[in-house]
Amino acid sequence: MAKELHVVMLPWSAFGHMMPFFQLSIALAKAKVHVSYIATPRNIQRLPKILPDLQPFIHLVPISFPPLEPDFLPEGAEATVDVPFEKIDNLQIAYDLLQKPIKQFIADQMPDCIVPDFAAYWVVDIAKEYGVPLVYFSAFSAASSVFFGPLENLSGVNRNYALPSPQSLTSPPQWITFPSLVAFKEYEAIYVPQGFWGKNSTGISGASRLAKVISASQALAIRTCNEIEGDYLEVYKKITGKPVIPIGVLPPEKPGKRENTEMSPDGFMFDWLYKQSPRSVVFVGFGSECKLSKEQVHEIAHGLELSELPFVWAVRKPNAANDDEVDDFLPLGFVDRTSEKGLVCFGWVPQMEILGHPSVGGSLFHSGWGSVIETLQFGHCLVLLPIIVDQPLNARLLVEKGLAAEVKRNEDGSLSRDEIAKTLRLAMVEDEGEHLRSNATKAAAVFGDHKLHQNHYIGAFVDYLKNNVAKR
């Protein structure tokens, strides 16, 4: 009888990474694969609850950071959402210190396979020492992975280790041999060479971490599907020379029918939503990682007001010392002027339940890959305002596929309220945007097809693991 598979998950300490790794763990558990999911204790506490029938297959493994110098990280900080931008390197240094207890865990458990994120480049040596295969998991789109290119481009060996010029990142790379829009704008590209390829205080760049993990991996698993990115998946196989396994988009479970009651904390919001016309409301949200400036928030607010569309806006509160600063974060009088047209919600909101509401028909957001998947499984129109990291590349991919409208920015990258209003109206109500609405509806049949992603894609991934990494 074949031994049951045991896979170790090793995500980077950011929720845009931990959540896809967790969703992959759930999907593997449904296929009766045993998973050990390693993260720090507070990050594990913040994960969703695991259903009782899957609990025997998922072992959450809390491993704490070792004692750190005072002020090295804010108190209790264990994920990127907990730290200011200038302390992200410190978080990576703390994360790298997990390698010793993780090495001990691998030695004790001797799993069939380790599934690392880009950050854990040191797991390469651990895997080699104990003879455990690696399968890299990318929680990003195939298009963004392809853009950063083959190993020699990631490592810099093809440039004598010089940083690429920002200009070189403003057009699709030569290895994409079909017409493509996937590239950075000039105002985005200026930050990428140093941010991704530049060595930081951890002593190694993000690109070098990724190159080491990919180079040592037996195969590359990626959160996408052939129906959406078949063309980019083919390029990724070609440039990496590795088996590339699309594992599906891991669509989150749709929420059950809500018991609407004004007594619940969100009751007022859902009561308001039920009064709106079907598919008329725009959900606006930029997640927990995107820290918008006051100027950006003001332009978004004015854009929403000018669009005259109904909206629900989940605003992340600034780290303000007092309520006056929070009030000032939005334009004076905005909430009162738009009170009949829209709702502004500070802090956490039940995003999946809002997106699943029949009154919601579109979303204005940052085009993070996880949010793209959440939104498209409901067939909503996408209005994109990319902010950081891979988001601009996702936005160009979705525009290229006819699934989204991207808000045009000023040349310096600043936002324009008129462009926000214009793009919202195009996507939501105007005749010229009808093809976007139609394509989004068609895309829901792919993104929302849980059987396709679980049975076909996860099924094929599990078959690969059984045939190629499982110990006989």
CSV table of C-alpha atoms in Angstrom, one decimal:
chain,number,residue,atom,x,y,z
A,1,MET,CA,0.0,0.0,0.0
A,2,ALA,CA,1.4,3.4,-1.0
A,3,LYS,CA,2.4,5.7,1.9
A,4,GLU,CA,0.4,8.9,2.4
A,5,LEU,CA,2.1,12.0,0.9
A,6,HIS,CA,3.4,14.6,3.4
A,7,VAL,CA,4.2,18.1,2.1
A,8,VAL,CA,5.7,21.0,4.0
A,9,MET,CA,4.5,24.5,3.1
A,10,LEU,CA,6.9,27.4,3.7
A,11,PRO,CA,5.3,30.8,2.8
A,12,TRP,CA,6.9,34.2,3.2
A,13,SER,CA,5.4,36.3,6.1
A,14,ALA,CA,3.0,38.4,4.0
A,15,PHE,CA,-0.7,37.7,3.8
A,16,GLY,CA,-0.6,37.9,0.0
A,17,HIS,CA,1.7,34.8,0.3
A,18,MET,CA,0.4,33.0,3.4
A,19,MET,CA,-3.2,33.0,2.3
A,20,PRO,CA,-2.5,31.3,-1.2
A,21,PHE,CA,-0.2,28.8,0.6
A,22,PHE,CA,-3.1,28.1,3.1
A,23,GLN,CA,-5.6,27.8,0.3
A,24,LEU,CA,-3.3,25.3,-1.5
A,25,SER,CA,-2.9,23.4,1.8
A,26,ILE,CA,-6.8,23.2,2.0
A,27,ALA,CA,-7.0,22.0,-1.6
A,28,LEU,CA,-4.3,19.3,-1.0
A,29,ALA,CA,-6.0,18.2,2.2
A,30,LYS,CA,-9.2,17.7,0.2
A,31,ALA,CA,-7.2,15.3,-2.0
A,32,LYS,CA,-6.0,13.5,1.2
A,33,VAL,CA,-2.5,14.9,1.2
A,34,HIS,CA,-1.0,15.6,4.6
A,35,VAL,CA,0.3,19.1,4.9
A,36,SER,CA,2.6,20.8,7.5
A,37,TYR,CA,2.1,24.5,7.2
A,38,ILE,CA,5.0,26.5,8.9
A,39,ALA,CA,4.5,30.1,10.0
A,40,THR,CA,5.0,32.2,13.1
A,41,PRO,CA,2.5,31.8,16.0
A,42,ARG,CA,0.6,35.1,15.5
A,43,ASN,CA,0.4,34.5,11.7
A,44,ILE,CA,-1.1,31.1,12.3
A,45,GLN,CA,-3.7,32.6,14.7
A,46,ARG,CA,-4.8,35.0,11.9
A,47,LEU,CA,-5.5,32.2,9.4
A,48,PRO,CA,-9.1,31.1,8.8
A,49,LYS,CA,-10.5,28.2,10.7
A,50,ILE,CA,-10.0,24.7,9.1
A,51,LEU,CA,-13.1,22.6,8.6
A,52,PRO,CA,-13.3,19.6,11.0
A,53,ASP,CA,-13.1,17.0,8.2
A,54,LEU,CA,-9.8,18.5,6.9
A,55,GLN,CA,-8.2,19.0,10.3
A,56,PRO,CA,-6.6,15.5,10.3
A,57,PHE,CA,-4.7,16.4,7.1
A,58,ILE,CA,-3.3,19.9,8.0
A,59,HIS,CA,-0.8,20.4,10.8
A,60,LEU,CA,-0.2,24.1,11.6
A,61,VAL,CA,3.4,24.4,12.8
A,62,PRO,CA,4.1,27.6,14.8
A,63,ILE,CA,7.8,28.5,14.8
A,64,SER,CA,8.7,31.7,16.6
A,65,PHE,CA,11.3,34.3,15.7
A,66,PRO,CA,14.3,34.0,18.0
A,67,PRO,CA,14.7,36.9,20.5
A,68,LEU,CA,15.4,40.1,18.6
A,69,GLU,CA,16.9,43.4,19.6
A,70,PRO,CA,14.4,46.0,21.0
A,71,ASP,CA,12.9,48.1,18.2
A,72,PHE,CA,14.2,45.7,15.6
A,73,LEU,CA,10.5,45.1,14.7
A,74,PRO,CA,7.4,46.7,16.2
A,75,GLU,CA,6.0,44.7,19.1
A,76,GLY,CA,4.1,41.7,18.0
A,77,ALA,CA,5.0,42.2,14.3
A,78,GLU,CA,5.2,39.0,12.4
A,79,ALA,CA,4.0,39.9,8.9
A,80,THR,CA,4.5,42.7,6.4
A,81,VAL,CA,1.1,44.2,7.3
A,82,ASP,CA,2.5,44.8,10.8
A,83,VAL,CA,5.6,46.8,9.8
A,84,PRO,CA,6.3,50.1,8.1
A,85,PHE,CA,7.9,49.8,4.7
A,86,GLU,CA,11.4,50.8,6.0
A,87,LYS,CA,11.4,47.8,8.3
A,88,ILE,CA,10.5,45.1,5.7
A,89,ASP,CA,14.2,44.1,5.5
A,90,ASN,CA,14.3,43.6,9.2
A,91,LEU,CA,11.3,41.3,8.9
A,92,GLN,CA,13.2,39.3,6.2
A,93,ILE,CA,16.2,39.1,8.6
A,94,ALA,CA,14.0,37.7,11.3
A,95,TYR,CA,12.4,35.3,8.8
A,96,ASP,CA,15.8,34.0,7.8
A,97,LEU,CA,16.5,33.2,11.4
A,98,LEU,CA,13.8,30.6,11.3
A,99,GLN,CA,16.0,28.3,9.2
A,100,LYS,CA,17.6,26.6,12.2
A,101,PRO,CA,14.3,25.3,13.8
A,102,ILE,CA,12.9,24.6,10.3
A,103,LYS,CA,16.0,22.5,9.5
A,104,GLN,CA,15.3,20.5,12.7
A,105,PHE,CA,11.6,20.1,11.7
A,106,ILE,CA,12.6,18.7,8.3
A,107,ALA,CA,15.2,16.4,9.9
A,108,ASP,CA,12.5,15.0,12.3
A,109,GLN,CA,9.7,14.7,9.8
A,110,MET,CA,11.5,13.8,6.6
A,111,PRO,CA,8.6,14.9,4.4
A,112,ASP,CA,8.1,13.8,0.8
A,113,CYS,CA,8.3,17.4,-0.5
A,114,ILE,CA,8.9,21.0,0.6
A,115,VAL,CA,6.9,23.7,-1.1
A,116,PRO,CA,8.8,27.0,-0.5
A,117,ASP,CA,8.0,30.6,-1.3
A,118,PHE,CA,10.7,32.8,-3.0
A,119,ALA,CA,12.0,34.1,0.4
A,120,ALA,CA,13.2,30.9,1.9
A,121,TYR,CA,16.3,30.5,-0.3
A,122,TRP,CA,18.2,28.8,2.6
A,123,VAL,CA,15.8,25.8,2.4
A,124,VAL,CA,17.7,24.8,-0.7
A,125,ASP,CA,20.6,23.6,1.4
A,126,ILE,CA,18.3,21.9,4.0
A,127,ALA,CA,16.5,20.0,1.2
A,128,LYS,CA,19.8,18.9,-0.4
A,129,GLU,CA,21.2,17.7,3.0
A,130,TYR,CA,18.1,15.5,3.7
A,131,GLY,CA,17.3,14.5,0.1
A,132,VAL,CA,13.9,16.1,0.1
A,133,PRO,CA,12.6,17.4,-3.3
A,134,LEU,CA,11.6,21.1,-3.7
A,135,VAL,CA,8.6,22.3,-5.7
A,136,TYR,CA,8.4,26.1,-5.8
A,137,PHE,CA,4.9,27.6,-5.5
A,138,SER,CA,4.3,31.0,-7.1
A,139,ALA,CA,1.1,32.8,-5.8
A,140,PHE,CA,1.4,35.2,-8.7
A,141,SER,CA,0.2,35.3,-12.3
A,142,ALA,CA,2.1,33.5,-14.9
A,143,ALA,CA,2.5,36.8,-16.8
A,144,SER,CA,4.3,38.5,-13.9
A,145,SER,CA,6.5,35.4,-13.4
A,146,VAL,CA,7.4,35.4,-17.1
A,147,PHE,CA,8.1,39.1,-17.1
A,148,PHE,CA,11.0,38.7,-14.6
A,149,GLY,CA,12.4,36.0,-16.9
A,150,PRO,CA,14.7,33.1,-16.9
A,151,LEU,CA,17.2,32.3,-14.2
A,152,GLU,CA,20.1,34.3,-15.8
A,153,ASN,CA,17.8,37.4,-15.8
A,154,LEU,CA,16.8,36.9,-12.1
A,155,SER,CA,20.4,36.3,-11.0
A,156,GLY,CA,21.8,39.1,-13.2
A,157,VAL,CA,24.4,36.8,-14.9
A,158,ASN,CA,23.2,38.0,-18.3
A,159,ARG,CA,24.0,41.6,-17.3
A,160,ASN,CA,27.3,41.0,-15.5
A,161,TYR,CA,25.2,41.4,-12.3
A,162,ALA,CA,24.4,45.1,-13.1
A,163,LEU,CA,20.9,46.2,-12.2
A,164,PRO,CA,18.5,46.4,-15.2
A,165,SER,CA,17.7,49.9,-16.3
A,166,PRO,CA,14.1,51.2,-15.5
A,167,GLN,CA,13.7,51.8,-19.3
A,168,SER,CA,14.3,48.1,-20.1
A,169,LEU,CA,11.3,47.2,-17.9
A,170,THR,CA,8.8,49.5,-19.8
A,171,SER,CA,8.2,47.0,-22.7
A,172,PRO,CA,7.6,43.3,-22.7
A,173,PRO,CA,10.8,41.2,-22.6
A,174,GLN,CA,12.2,39.6,-25.8
A,175,TRP,CA,11.2,36.1,-24.5
A,176,ILE,CA,7.5,37.0,-24.8
A,177,THR,CA,7.2,36.3,-28.6
A,178,PHE,CA,3.5,37.2,-29.0
A,179,PRO,CA,1.8,40.7,-28.7
A,180,SER,CA,1.7,41.6,-25.0
A,181,LEU,CA,0.9,44.6,-22.8
A,182,VAL,CA,2.7,43.2,-19.8
A,183,ALA,CA,5.3,45.8,-18.7
A,184,PHE,CA,5.7,48.6,-16.2
A,185,LYS,CA,5.0,52.3,-16.9
A,186,GLU,CA,7.9,54.6,-16.4
A,187,TYR,CA,6.7,56.0,-13.1
A,188,GLU,CA,6.5,52.4,-11.8
A,189,ALA,CA,9.7,51.1,-13.4
A,190,ILE,CA,12.0,53.5,-11.5
A,191,TYR,CA,11.5,51.6,-8.2
A,192,VAL,CA,11.8,48.1,-9.6
A,193,PRO,CA,15.6,47.5,-10.3
A,194,GLN,CA,16.7,48.4,-6.8
A,195,GLY,CA,13.6,47.0,-5.1
A,196,PHE,CA,13.7,43.6,-6.7
A,197,TRP,CA,17.3,43.1,-8.0
A,198,GLY,CA,19.2,45.3,-5.5
A,199,LYS,CA,20.9,43.7,-2.5
A,200,ASN,CA,19.3,44.9,0.7
A,201,SER,CA,20.4,44.7,4.4
A,202,THR,CA,19.6,40.9,4.4
A,203,GLY,CA,22.6,40.5,2.2
A,204,ILE,CA,20.7,39.1,-0.8
A,205,SER,CA,18.1,40.5,-3.2
A,206,GLY,CA,14.6,39.3,-3.7
A,207,ALA,CA,15.5,38.2,-7.3
A,208,SER,CA,18.5,36.2,-6.1
A,209,ARG,CA,16.3,34.5,-3.4
A,210,LEU,CA,13.8,33.5,-6.1
A,211,ALA,CA,16.6,32.4,-8.6
A,212,LYS,CA,18.1,30.0,-6.0
A,213,VAL,CA,14.7,28.5,-5.1
A,214,ILE,CA,13.7,28.0,-8.8
A,215,SER,CA,17.1,26.6,-9.7
A,216,ALA,CA,16.9,23.9,-7.0
A,217,SER,CA,13.2,23.1,-7.6
A,218,GLN,CA,12.2,19.9,-9.3
A,219,ALA,CA,9.0,21.6,-10.7
A,220,LEU,CA,7.3,25.0,-10.5
A,221,ALA,CA,3.7,25.2,-9.3
A,222,ILE,CA,1.8,28.3,-10.1
A,223,ARG,CA,-1.6,29.8,-9.1
A,224,THR,CA,-3.3,30.0,-12.5
A,225,CYS,CA,-4.9,28.0,-15.3
A,226,ASN,CA,-4.6,27.3,-19.0
A,227,GLU,CA,-8.0,28.8,-19.7
A,228,ILE,CA,-6.7,32.3,-18.7
A,229,GLU,CA,-2.9,32.2,-19.1
A,230,GLY,CA,-2.1,29.2,-21.4
A,231,ASP,CA,0.1,31.4,-23.6
A,232,TYR,CA,2.2,32.7,-20.6
A,233,LEU,CA,2.5,29.2,-19.1
A,234,GLU,CA,4.0,28.0,-22.3
A,235,VAL,CA,6.6,30.7,-22.2
A,236,TYR,CA,7.4,30.0,-18.5
A,237,LYS,CA,8.1,26.4,-19.3
A,238,LYS,CA,10.4,27.4,-22.1
A,239,ILE,CA,12.4,30.0,-20.2
A,240,THR,CA,12.8,27.9,-17.0
A,241,GLY,CA,13.3,24.5,-18.6
A,242,LYS,CA,11.3,23.0,-15.7
A,243,PRO,CA,8.0,21.3,-15.5
A,244,VAL,CA,5.5,24.1,-14.9
A,245,ILE,CA,2.3,22.9,-13.2
A,246,PRO,CA,-0.7,25.2,-13.1
A,247,ILE,CA,-2.6,24.3,-9.9
A,248,GLY,CA,-5.7,26.3,-10.8
A,249,VAL,CA,-6.7,29.6,-9.2
A,250,LEU,CA,-7.6,28.3,-5.8
A,251,PRO,CA,-10.9,30.2,-5.7
A,252,PRO,CA,-12.0,30.8,-2.1
A,253,GLU,CA,-15.3,29.2,-1.0
A,254,LYS,CA,-18.3,31.5,-1.8
A,255,PRO,CA,-20.0,32.6,1.4
A,256,GLY,CA,-23.3,31.0,2.4
A,257,LYS,CA,-26.6,32.9,2.3
A,258,ARG,CA,-26.5,35.7,4.8
A,259,GLU,CA,-29.0,36.0,7.6
A,260,ASN,CA,-29.7,39.8,7.2
A,261,THR,CA,-30.1,41.4,10.6
A,262,GLU,CA,-29.6,45.0,11.7
A,263,MET,CA,-28.3,43.6,15.0
A,264,SER,CA,-25.1,42.2,13.3
A,265,PRO,CA,-22.1,44.6,13.0
A,266,ASP,CA,-22.5,44.7,9.2
A,267,GLY,CA,-26.3,44.6,9.2
A,268,PHE,CA,-26.6,48.3,8.2
A,269,MET,CA,-24.3,47.8,5.2
A,270,PHE,CA,-26.1,44.8,3.9
A,271,ASP,CA,-29.5,46.5,4.5
A,272,TRP,CA,-28.3,49.3,2.3
A,273,LEU,CA,-27.0,46.9,-0.3
A,274,TYR,CA,-30.4,45.2,-0.6
A,275,LYS,CA,-32.0,48.6,-1.5
A,276,GLN,CA,-29.7,49.0,-4.5
A,277,SER,CA,-30.3,47.8,-8.1
A,278,PRO,CA,-28.8,44.5,-9.2
A,279,ARG,CA,-25.1,44.8,-10.3
A,280,SER,CA,-25.1,48.6,-9.9
A,281,VAL,CA,-22.7,49.0,-6.9
A,282,VAL,CA,-18.9,49.3,-7.1
A,283,PHE,CA,-16.9,47.7,-4.3
A,284,VAL,CA,-13.8,49.7,-3.6
A,285,GLY,CA,-10.9,48.2,-1.6
A,286,PHE,CA,-7.1,48.3,-1.7
A,287,GLY,CA,-6.4,45.5,0.8
A,288,SER,CA,-4.2,45.6,3.9
A,289,GLU,CA,-0.8,45.9,2.3
A,290,CYS,CA,-1.4,49.0,0.1
A,291,LYS,CA,-0.8,52.0,2.2
A,292,LEU,CA,-2.4,54.8,0.2
A,293,SER,CA,-1.3,58.4,0.7
A,294,LYS,CA,-3.8,61.1,1.7
A,295,GLU,CA,-3.6,62.6,-1.8
A,296,GLN,CA,-4.4,59.3,-3.4
A,297,VAL,CA,-7.4,58.7,-1.1
A,298,HIS,CA,-8.7,62.2,-1.9
A,299,GLU,CA,-8.5,61.7,-5.6
A,300,ILE,CA,-10.3,58.3,-5.3
A,301,ALA,CA,-13.0,59.9,-3.2
A,302,HIS,CA,-13.5,62.7,-5.7
A,303,GLY,CA,-13.5,60.2,-8.5
A,304,LEU,CA,-16.2,58.1,-6.9
A,305,GLU,CA,-18.3,61.3,-6.2
A,306,LEU,CA,-17.9,62.4,-9.9
A,307,SER,CA,-18.9,59.0,-11.2
A,308,GLU,CA,-22.3,59.2,-9.5
A,309,LEU,CA,-22.2,55.5,-9.1
A,310,PRO,CA,-23.3,53.7,-5.8
A,311,PHE,CA,-20.3,52.3,-3.9
A,312,VAL,CA,-19.1,50.5,-0.8
A,313,TRP,CA,-15.6,51.7,0.1
A,314,ALA,CA,-13.5,49.7,2.6
A,315,VAL,CA,-10.9,52.3,3.7
A,316,ARG,CA,-7.9,51.3,5.6
A,317,LYS,CA,-7.5,53.7,8.6
A,318,PRO,CA,-4.3,55.6,8.6
A,319,ASN,CA,-2.0,55.0,11.6
A,320,ALA,CA,-3.4,58.2,13.1
A,321,ALA,CA,-3.0,59.4,16.6
A,322,ASN,CA,-6.4,61.0,16.9
A,323,ASP,CA,-9.8,61.1,15.2
A,324,ASP,CA,-9.1,64.5,13.6
A,325,GLU,CA,-6.4,62.9,11.5
A,326,VAL,CA,-8.7,60.1,10.4
A,327,ASP,CA,-11.4,62.6,9.5
A,328,ASP,CA,-8.9,64.6,7.5
A,329,PHE,CA,-8.0,61.5,5.6
A,330,LEU,CA,-11.1,61.9,3.5
A,331,PRO,CA,-12.1,65.1,1.7
A,332,LEU,CA,-14.1,67.5,3.9
A,333,GLY,CA,-17.8,66.8,3.7
A,334,PHE,CA,-17.3,63.7,1.4
A,335,VAL,CA,-19.1,61.2,3.6
A,336,ASP,CA,-22.1,63.6,4.0
A,337,ARG,CA,-22.3,64.5,0.3
A,338,THR,CA,-22.3,60.8,-0.8
A,339,SER,CA,-24.3,59.3,2.1
A,340,GLU,CA,-27.2,58.4,-0.2
A,341,LYS,CA,-25.0,57.1,-3.0
A,342,GLY,CA,-22.4,55.2,-1.0
A,343,LEU,CA,-21.0,53.7,2.2
A,344,VAL,CA,-17.5,54.3,3.6
A,345,CYS,CA,-16.4,51.6,6.0
A,346,PHE,CA,-13.2,52.0,8.1
A,347,GLY,CA,-11.3,48.9,8.9
A,348,TRP,CA,-12.1,45.3,8.1
A,349,VAL,CA,-15.2,44.3,6.1
A,350,PRO,CA,-16.6,40.9,5.0
A,351,GLN,CA,-15.2,41.3,1.5
A,352,MET,CA,-16.3,38.0,0.0
A,353,GLU,CA,-19.9,38.5,1.3
A,354,ILE,CA,-19.9,42.0,-0.3
A,355,LEU,CA,-18.6,40.8,-3.6
A,356,GLY,CA,-21.1,38.0,-3.6
A,357,HIS,CA,-24.1,40.3,-3.0
A,358,PRO,CA,-26.4,40.6,-6.1
A,359,SER,CA,-26.3,44.4,-6.0
A,360,VAL,CA,-22.5,44.5,-6.5
A,361,GLY,CA,-21.4,44.6,-10.2
A,362,GLY,CA,-17.9,45.9,-10.2
A,363,SER,CA,-14.7,46.5,-8.2
A,364,LEU,CA,-12.2,49.3,-8.0
A,365,PHE,CA,-9.0,47.8,-6.6
A,366,HIS,CA,-5.2,47.3,-6.8
A,367,SER,CA,-5.2,44.2,-9.1
A,368,GLY,CA,-3.4,42.0,-6.6
A,369,TRP,CA,-3.7,38.4,-8.0
A,370,GLY,CA,-5.7,37.1,-5.0
A,371,SER,CA,-8.2,39.9,-5.3
A,372,VAL,CA,-8.5,39.4,-9.1
A,373,ILE,CA,-9.5,35.8,-8.5
A,374,GLU,CA,-12.0,36.7,-5.7
A,375,THR,CA,-13.6,39.3,-7.9
A,376,LEU,CA,-13.7,37.4,-11.2
A,377,GLN,CA,-15.3,34.4,-9.7
A,378,PHE,CA,-18.4,36.6,-9.3
A,379,GLY,CA,-18.2,37.9,-12.8
A,380,HIS,CA,-17.7,41.5,-11.7
A,381,CYS,CA,-16.2,44.2,-13.9
A,382,LEU,CA,-12.6,45.1,-12.9
A,383,VAL,CA,-11.5,48.7,-12.6
A,384,LEU,CA,-7.8,48.6,-11.8
A,385,LEU,CA,-5.6,51.0,-10.0
A,386,PRO,CA,-2.3,49.1,-9.4
A,387,ILE,CA,-0.1,50.3,-6.6
A,388,ILE,CA,2.8,48.0,-5.8
A,389,VAL,CA,5.0,45.0,-6.8
A,390,ASP,CA,3.3,42.7,-9.3
A,391,GLN,CA,0.0,44.6,-9.5
A,392,PRO,CA,0.9,46.7,-12.6
A,393,LEU,CA,1.8,43.6,-14.5
A,394,ASN,CA,-1.5,41.9,-13.5
A,395,ALA,CA,-3.4,45.0,-14.6
A,396,ARG,CA,-1.8,45.0,-18.1
A,397,LEU,CA,-2.5,41.2,-18.4
A,398,LEU,CA,-6.2,41.7,-17.6
A,399,VAL,CA,-6.5,44.7,-20.0
A,400,GLU,CA,-4.8,42.5,-22.7
A,401,LYS,CA,-7.3,39.7,-22.1
A,402,GLY,CA,-10.3,42.2,-22.3
A,403,LEU,CA,-11.2,41.6,-18.7
A,404,ALA,CA,-10.6,45.0,-17.1
A,405,ALA,CA,-10.2,48.7,-17.5
A,406,GLU,CA,-7.2,50.4,-16.0
A,407,VAL,CA,-7.4,53.9,-14.6
A,408,LYS,CA,-5.0,56.1,-16.6
A,409,ARG,CA,-2.6,58.1,-14.4
A,410,ASN,CA,-0.8,61.4,-14.9
A,411,GLU,CA,2.7,61.2,-16.3
A,412,ASP,CA,4.2,61.5,-12.9
A,413,GLY,CA,2.1,58.6,-11.6
A,414,SER,CA,-0.3,60.8,-9.6
A,415,LEU,CA,-4.0,60.0,-9.7
A,416,SER,CA,-6.7,62.0,-11.6
A,417,ARG,CA,-10.2,62.1,-10.2
A,418,ASP,CA,-11.6,62.6,-13.7
A,419,GLU,CA,-9.9,59.5,-15.0
A,420,ILE,CA,-11.2,57.5,-12.1
A,421,ALA,CA,-14.7,58.7,-12.7
A,422,LYS,CA,-14.4,58.1,-16.5
A,423,THR,CA,-13.1,54.6,-16.1
A,424,LEU,CA,-15.7,53.6,-13.5
A,425,ARG,CA,-18.5,54.7,-15.7
A,426,LEU,CA,-17.0,53.0,-18.8
A,427,ALA,CA,-16.8,49.7,-16.9
A,428,MET,CA,-20.1,49.9,-15.1
A,429,VAL,CA,-22.7,51.6,-17.3
A,430,GLU,CA,-21.5,52.9,-20.6
A,431,ASP,CA,-22.2,51.1,-23.9
A,432,GLU,CA,-18.4,51.1,-24.9
A,433,GLY,CA,-17.8,49.0,-21.8
A,434,GLU,CA,-20.3,46.3,-22.6
A,435,HIS,CA,-17.6,43.9,-23.9
A,436,LEU,CA,-15.8,44.2,-20.5
A,437,ARG,CA,-19.0,43.3,-18.6
A,438,SER,CA,-19.7,40.4,-21.0
A,439,ASN,CA,-16.1,39.1,-20.8
A,440,ALA,CA,-16.2,39.3,-17.0
A,441,THR,CA,-19.4,37.3,-16.9
A,442,LYS,CA,-17.8,34.6,-19.1
A,443,ALA,CA,-14.6,34.6,-16.9
A,444,ALA,CA,-16.8,33.8,-13.9
A,445,ALA,CA,-17.5,30.4,-15.5
A,446,VAL,CA,-13.7,29.6,-15.3
A,447,PHE,CA,-12.7,31.4,-12.1
A,448,GLY,CA,-15.7,30.2,-10.1
A,449,ASP,CA,-15.6,26.6,-11.3
A,450,HIS,CA,-14.5,24.9,-8.1
A,451,LYS,CA,-14.6,21.4,-9.7
A,452,LEU,CA,-12.3,22.5,-12.5
A,453,HIS,CA,-9.7,23.9,-10.1
A,454,GLN,CA,-9.9,21.1,-7.4
A,455,ASN,CA,-10.5,18.0,-9.5
A,456,HIS,CA,-8.6,18.8,-12.7
A,457,TYR,CA,-5.8,21.1,-11.6
A,458,ILE,CA,-5.2,20.0,-8.0
A,459,GLY,CA,-5.8,16.4,-9.1
A,460,ALA,CA,-3.0,16.7,-11.7
A,461,PHE,CA,-0.7,18.3,-9.1
A,462,VAL,CA,-1.3,15.5,-6.6
A,463,ASP,CA,-0.6,13.0,-9.4
A,464,TYR,CA,2.7,14.7,-10.2
A,465,LEU,CA,3.7,14.6,-6.5
A,466,LYS,CA,2.7,10.9,-6.1
A,467,ASN,CA,4.6,9.9,-9.3
A,468,ASN,CA,7.7,12.2,-8.8
A,469,VAL,CA,8.4,13.0,-5.2
A,470,ALA,CA,6.7,10.4,-3.0
A,471,LYS,CA,9.0,7.9,-1.3
A,472,ARG,CA,8.3,4.4,-2.5
